[in-house]
Amino acid sequence: MERNLFVLGIDDFNLRQLRAIRNADNYRFHPLMTVDEVKAHGTFPFQSVLDQARDQLARFDGRIDAIIGYWDFPVTSAVAVLCREFGLPSPSVESVACCEHKYWGRLEQQRLVPEMVPRFAAVDPFDAKAADQLDPDFPFWVKPIKSTNSLLSFRVHDRRELEDALSQIREGIGPIAEAFDAFLSQVSLPSAIAPISGRYCIAEAPLKGRQCTVSGYVYRGKANIYGVVDSINYPNGMSFQRYQYPSRLPNRVKARMREASVRVMEAIGYDQAAFNIEYFYDEGTDALSLLEVNPRFSQSHGYLYRQVDGRPNHQVGVELALGEEPCVLRRQGPFGCAAKFHLRAFEDALVEQVPSEAALRQIEQDHPGSCIELLIKPGMRLSELFEQDSYSYELAHIFIAAHDQHELLGQYEQIVDAMPLKLSR
């Protein structure tokens, strides 16, 4: 019997990944709003997403077997609420909120893995004395307690930069703060967390070293880890250049991350879903630091797992949402390594020329294992792009698979050279 899975924030690229999972012919993937609707051009419409999704699900004439999502907030939070209401396998809204709320998450991490947590403090950016109340030495990061894609996240080096960052946060935090507060109204919050609304920020000491992401899941209270992906930055140190799988970190370091990840996820009560946790490893001191916990499987990594292991990690999310223990493949794909490159510009510019669809498909054909997602159009300014980090603009996502890292990097250079992009300032 065909099973009905509703995908909140569906898009064509990830639908192709879903159709590549095990037993995909037994599933019918129903669109539950599009990615443009759930993101709504940077406004994070949590309540309207929830209301529209509820209405569509209530009108469905058939059995609802699962609700899944692979985007960050508001999708992660809305999926948890919807699953609770429709009685479907899912983490509790409290455990999802603990992951989403940066300050709450830090308090739990400090309790469970204190050696991996930097100094941090809650900050009310609307408090006129906020800058005076911060203890961390410069430099440090200041960011909303809920953010996506490093939105409104600033590394500040002195008092002037701090004041400027707080000003920009006050000006821009409204949409995501309102949306996050709407989600928090659905959650039973601890007394220490209840006063820390979506308009708050967190200040925390910077982490250093090699960044990576641990992919895992919890099934019936037991956490399991199935992969580690390296996150490699551009020279500015603050914008992602690529995700690369499998990680090149030493096995003993991966083992420590696995142990910490299991400890955290089991202790916060997260269950019946995938997760990913970002870490930094400092080779000089052998120290591991935990950056953040994301209550979802990473759709950015799905293509990588598919090329190296044989199936996208979307399979883990689907099988857990159906109440089943995931079947995880290892190294059964056609390539030895794979990466998602973020092609970026670091100054605002006008887009004058982009490759045609035919040109992109030809580049992919010339480089087996590649896939290109263009994010810009002729005539637009890069500053019109939504959900960018504070230091750059994404032009394209370029997925590449190869036999080894040397071949991977060589193919990336060839693909970028073959793309007729023209920007003007």
CSV table of C-alpha atoms in Angstrom, one decimal, residues 62-337:
chain,number,residue,atom,x,y,z
A,62,GLY,CA,-6.8,9.7,3.0
A,63,ARG,CA,-4.3,8.5,5.6
A,64,ILE,CA,-1.5,10.8,6.7
A,65,ASP,CA,1.5,8.6,7.4
A,66,ALA,CA,4.2,11.2,8.0
A,67,ILE,CA,5.1,14.9,7.9
A,68,ILE,CA,8.7,15.8,7.1
A,69,GLY,CA,10.8,18.9,6.5
A,70,TYR,CA,14.4,19.6,5.8
A,71,TRP,CA,14.6,23.4,6.1
A,72,ASP,CA,15.6,25.4,9.1
A,73,PHE,CA,13.0,27.5,11.0
A,74,PRO,CA,10.1,27.9,10.6
A,75,VAL,CA,9.9,24.4,9.0
A,76,THR,CA,11.6,22.5,11.8
A,77,SER,CA,9.3,24.0,14.4
A,78,ALA,CA,6.1,23.8,12.4
A,79,VAL,CA,6.7,20.1,11.6
A,80,ALA,CA,7.1,19.3,15.3
A,81,VAL,CA,3.8,21.1,16.1
A,82,LEU,CA,1.9,19.5,13.2
A,83,CYS,CA,3.1,16.0,14.1
A,84,ARG,CA,2.0,16.5,17.7
A,85,GLU,CA,-1.4,17.6,16.6
A,86,PHE,CA,-1.8,14.7,14.1
A,87,GLY,CA,-0.3,12.1,16.4
A,88,LEU,CA,2.6,11.2,14.2
A,89,PRO,CA,6.2,10.2,15.1
A,90,SER,CA,8.3,13.3,15.9
A,91,PRO,CA,10.5,14.9,18.6
A,92,SER,CA,8.6,16.8,21.3
A,93,VAL,CA,8.2,20.5,20.6
A,94,GLU,CA,10.2,21.1,23.8
A,95,SER,CA,13.2,19.2,22.5
A,96,VAL,CA,13.0,21.0,19.2
A,97,ALA,CA,12.7,24.4,20.9
A,98,CYS,CA,15.8,23.5,23.0
A,99,CYS,CA,17.8,23.0,19.8
A,100,GLU,CA,16.3,26.1,18.1
A,101,HIS,CA,16.7,28.5,21.1
A,102,LYS,CA,20.4,29.3,21.1
A,103,TYR,CA,20.5,30.4,24.8
A,104,TRP,CA,18.4,27.4,26.1
A,105,GLY,CA,20.6,25.1,24.0
A,106,ARG,CA,23.7,26.6,25.5
A,107,LEU,CA,22.5,26.1,29.0
A,108,GLU,CA,21.8,22.4,28.3
A,109,GLN,CA,25.1,21.9,26.5
A,110,GLN,CA,26.9,23.6,29.4
A,111,ARG,CA,25.3,21.1,31.8
A,112,LEU,CA,26.1,18.1,29.6
A,113,VAL,CA,29.5,18.8,27.8
A,114,PRO,CA,30.8,21.9,29.6
A,115,GLU,CA,34.3,21.5,28.2
A,116,MET,CA,32.9,22.1,24.7
A,117,VAL,CA,30.9,25.2,25.4
A,118,PRO,CA,32.3,28.8,25.0
A,119,ARG,CA,31.5,31.6,27.3
A,120,PHE,CA,28.1,33.0,26.5
A,121,ALA,CA,25.5,35.4,27.8
A,122,ALA,CA,21.9,36.5,26.9
A,123,VAL,CA,21.6,40.0,25.5
A,124,ASP,CA,18.6,42.3,25.1
A,125,PRO,CA,19.6,44.4,22.1
A,126,PHE,CA,16.7,46.9,22.9
A,127,ASP,CA,18.2,47.6,26.3
A,128,ALA,CA,20.1,50.9,26.2
A,129,LYS,CA,22.7,49.4,28.5
A,130,ALA,CA,23.2,46.1,26.7
A,131,ALA,CA,26.7,46.9,25.5
A,132,ASP,CA,27.7,47.7,29.1
A,133,GLN,CA,26.5,44.4,30.5
A,134,LEU,CA,28.6,42.1,28.3
A,135,ASP,CA,31.5,40.3,29.9
A,136,PRO,CA,33.2,38.4,27.1
A,137,ASP,CA,36.5,40.0,25.9
A,138,PHE,CA,36.6,41.2,22.4
A,139,PRO,CA,36.3,39.7,19.8
A,140,PHE,CA,33.0,37.8,20.2
A,141,TRP,CA,29.9,36.9,18.3
A,142,VAL,CA,26.5,38.5,18.8
A,143,LYS,CA,23.5,36.9,17.1
A,144,PRO,CA,19.8,36.5,17.6
A,145,ILE,CA,18.8,33.6,19.8
A,146,LYS,CA,17.0,32.3,16.7
A,147,SER,CA,18.6,32.9,13.3
A,148,THR,CA,19.0,31.1,10.0
A,149,ASN,CA,22.0,31.1,7.6
A,150,SER,CA,23.9,33.4,9.9
A,151,LEU,CA,21.3,36.1,9.5
A,152,LEU,CA,22.2,39.2,11.7
A,153,SER,CA,25.2,37.4,13.1
A,154,PHE,CA,28.2,39.6,13.7
A,155,ARG,CA,31.7,39.1,14.9
A,156,VAL,CA,32.6,42.3,16.8
A,157,HIS,CA,36.1,43.4,17.7
A,158,ASP,CA,35.5,46.6,19.7
A,159,ARG,CA,32.8,48.7,21.3
A,160,ARG,CA,32.0,50.6,18.1
A,161,GLU,CA,31.4,47.4,16.1
A,162,LEU,CA,29.3,46.1,18.9
A,163,GLU,CA,27.1,49.2,18.9
A,164,ASP,CA,26.8,49.0,15.1
A,165,ALA,CA,25.8,45.3,15.3
A,166,LEU,CA,23.2,45.9,17.9
A,167,SER,CA,21.7,48.7,15.8
A,168,GLN,CA,21.5,46.5,12.8
A,169,ILE,CA,19.9,43.7,14.9
A,170,ARG,CA,17.3,46.0,16.3
A,171,GLU,CA,16.4,47.2,12.8
A,172,GLY,CA,16.2,43.7,11.3
A,173,ILE,CA,15.2,41.2,14.1
A,174,GLY,CA,11.5,41.9,14.0
A,175,PRO,CA,10.3,39.3,11.5
A,176,ILE,CA,12.2,36.3,12.8
A,177,ALA,CA,11.6,37.3,16.5
A,178,GLU,CA,7.8,37.5,16.0
A,179,ALA,CA,7.8,34.2,14.2
A,180,PHE,CA,10.0,32.5,16.9
A,181,ASP,CA,7.8,33.9,19.7
A,182,ALA,CA,4.8,32.4,17.9
A,183,PHE,CA,6.5,29.0,18.1
A,184,LEU,CA,7.6,29.4,21.7
A,185,SER,CA,3.9,30.1,22.6
A,186,GLN,CA,3.4,26.4,21.7
A,187,VAL,CA,6.1,25.2,24.1
A,188,SER,CA,6.2,24.5,27.8
A,189,LEU,CA,9.3,26.6,28.7
A,190,PRO,CA,11.5,26.3,31.7
A,191,SER,CA,11.2,29.3,34.1
A,192,ALA,CA,14.8,30.3,33.2
A,193,ILE,CA,14.0,30.4,29.5
A,194,ALA,CA,10.5,32.0,29.5
A,195,PRO,CA,11.7,35.6,29.8
A,196,ILE,CA,14.2,35.2,26.9
A,197,SER,CA,12.0,36.0,24.0
A,198,GLY,CA,12.8,35.9,20.3
A,199,ARG,CA,14.0,39.6,20.4
A,200,TYR,CA,17.0,38.5,22.5
A,201,CYS,CA,20.4,37.8,21.3
A,202,ILE,CA,23.3,35.6,22.5
A,203,ALA,CA,26.8,36.8,22.8
A,204,GLU,CA,29.5,34.1,22.8
A,205,ALA,CA,33.2,33.7,22.5
A,206,PRO,CA,34.5,32.8,19.0
A,207,LEU,CA,35.4,29.2,18.3
A,208,LYS,CA,38.4,28.3,16.2
A,209,GLY,CA,39.7,25.3,14.3
A,210,ARG,CA,38.4,23.0,11.6
A,211,GLN,CA,34.6,23.1,11.4
A,212,CYS,CA,32.5,20.0,10.8
A,213,THR,CA,29.0,18.6,11.1
A,214,VAL,CA,28.0,15.3,12.8
A,215,SER,CA,24.9,13.7,11.2
A,216,GLY,CA,22.8,11.4,13.3
A,217,TYR,CA,19.3,10.4,14.5
A,218,VAL,CA,17.5,9.2,17.6
A,219,TYR,CA,15.3,6.1,17.4
A,220,ARG,CA,13.3,5.1,20.5
A,221,GLY,CA,15.6,7.1,22.8
A,222,LYS,CA,18.9,5.8,21.4
A,223,ALA,CA,21.1,8.2,19.4
A,224,ASN,CA,23.2,7.0,16.5
A,225,ILE,CA,25.7,8.8,14.3
A,226,TYR,CA,26.0,7.9,10.6
A,227,GLY,CA,28.4,10.5,9.2
A,228,VAL,CA,30.7,13.5,9.6
A,229,VAL,CA,30.9,16.3,7.0
A,230,ASP,CA,33.7,18.9,6.9
A,231,SER,CA,32.7,22.6,6.7
A,232,ILE,CA,35.4,24.6,5.0
A,233,ASN,CA,35.4,28.4,4.9
A,234,TYR,CA,36.6,31.1,2.6
A,235,PRO,CA,39.7,33.0,3.7
A,236,ASN,CA,37.5,35.6,5.5
A,237,GLY,CA,36.9,32.8,8.0
A,238,MET,CA,33.1,33.6,8.3
A,239,SER,CA,31.5,32.4,5.0
A,240,PHE,CA,31.2,28.8,4.0
A,241,GLN,CA,33.0,27.7,0.8
A,242,ARG,CA,32.0,24.1,0.8
A,243,TYR,CA,30.7,21.1,2.7
A,244,GLN,CA,32.8,18.0,2.0
A,245,TYR,CA,32.1,14.4,2.8
A,246,PRO,CA,33.5,12.2,4.2
A,247,SER,CA,35.4,14.3,6.8
A,248,ARG,CA,39.2,14.2,6.8
A,249,LEU,CA,39.4,14.7,10.6
A,250,PRO,CA,41.2,12.0,12.6
A,251,ASN,CA,39.1,9.0,13.7
A,252,ARG,CA,39.8,9.7,17.4
A,253,VAL,CA,38.3,13.2,17.0
A,254,LYS,CA,35.3,11.8,15.2
A,255,ALA,CA,34.8,9.3,18.1
A,256,ARG,CA,34.8,12.2,20.7
A,257,MET,CA,32.2,14.1,18.6
A,258,ARG,CA,30.1,11.0,18.4
A,259,GLU,CA,30.2,10.5,22.1
A,260,ALA,CA,29.3,14.1,22.9
A,261,SER,CA,26.5,14.1,20.3
A,262,VAL,CA,24.9,11.0,21.7
A,263,ARG,CA,25.1,12.4,25.2
A,264,VAL,CA,23.4,15.7,24.3
A,265,MET,CA,20.6,14.4,22.1
A,266,GLU,CA,19.6,11.6,24.5
A,267,ALA,CA,19.6,13.9,27.5
A,268,ILE,CA,17.4,16.6,26.0
A,269,GLY,CA,14.7,14.1,25.1
A,270,TYR,CA,15.0,14.5,21.4
A,271,ASP,CA,13.6,11.4,19.7
A,272,GLN,CA,12.2,9.8,16.4
A,273,ALA,CA,14.1,12.2,14.1
A,274,ALA,CA,17.4,13.1,12.5
A,275,PHE,CA,19.7,15.9,13.7
A,276,ASN,CA,23.0,17.4,12.9
A,277,ILE,CA,25.5,19.1,15.2
A,278,GLU,CA,28.2,21.5,14.2
A,279,TYR,CA,31.6,21.4,15.9
A,280,PHE,CA,35.1,23.1,15.8
A,281,TYR,CA,38.3,21.1,16.3
A,282,ASP,CA,41.4,23.0,17.3
A,283,GLU,CA,44.4,20.9,16.2
A,284,GLY,CA,46.8,23.0,18.3
A,285,THR,CA,45.1,22.3,21.6
A,286,ASP,CA,43.2,19.2,20.7
A,287,ALA,CA,40.0,20.9,21.9
A,288,LEU,CA,36.5,20.3,20.6
A,289,SER,CA,33.8,23.0,20.7
A,290,LEU,CA,30.1,22.6,20.0
A,291,LEU,CA,28.7,25.3,17.9
A,292,GLU,CA,25.0,24.4,17.5
A,293,VAL,CA,22.4,21.6,17.3
A,294,ASN,CA,20.0,21.6,14.3
A,295,PRO,CA,16.8,19.5,14.8
A,296,ARG,CA,16.7,18.1,11.2
A,297,PHE,CA,18.7,16.2,8.6
A,298,SER,CA,20.8,18.5,6.5
A,299,GLN,CA,19.4,18.8,3.0
A,300,SER,CA,22.7,20.4,2.0
A,301,HIS,CA,24.4,17.1,2.6
A,302,GLY,CA,21.9,14.8,0.9
A,303,TYR,CA,23.6,14.8,-2.5
A,304,LEU,CA,26.9,14.2,-0.8
A,305,TYR,CA,25.7,11.1,1.1
A,306,ARG,CA,24.0,9.9,-2.1
A,307,GLN,CA,27.2,10.0,-4.1
A,308,VAL,CA,29.5,8.5,-1.5
A,309,ASP,CA,27.2,6.1,0.5
A,310,GLY,CA,24.6,5.3,-2.1
A,311,ARG,CA,21.5,7.0,-0.7
A,312,PRO,CA,20.7,10.6,0.3
A,313,ASN,CA,20.3,11.2,4.1
A,314,HIS,CA,16.7,12.1,3.3
A,315,GLN,CA,16.1,8.4,3.7
A,316,VAL,CA,16.9,8.6,7.5
A,317,GLY,CA,14.4,11.4,7.9
A,318,VAL,CA,11.6,9.6,6.0
A,319,GLU,CA,12.0,6.3,7.8
A,320,LEU,CA,12.0,7.9,11.2
A,321,ALA,CA,9.0,9.9,10.4
A,322,LEU,CA,7.2,6.7,9.6
A,323,GLY,CA,8.2,5.3,13.0
A,324,GLU,CA,10.8,2.9,11.5
A,325,GLU,CA,14.5,2.4,12.4
A,326,PRO,CA,16.6,3.8,9.5
A,327,CYS,CA,18.6,1.6,7.2
A,328,VAL,CA,21.9,3.5,6.7
A,329,LEU,CA,24.3,2.6,3.9
A,330,ARG,CA,28.0,3.2,4.1
A,331,ARG,CA,30.4,3.7,1.1
A,332,GLN,CA,28.2,2.1,-1.4
A,333,GLY,CA,28.0,5.1,-3.8
A,334,PRO,CA,30.0,5.5,-7.0
A,335,PHE,CA,32.4,8.2,-5.7
A,336,GLY,CA,35.0,8.5,-3.0
A,337,CYS,CA,34.1,12.1,-1.9
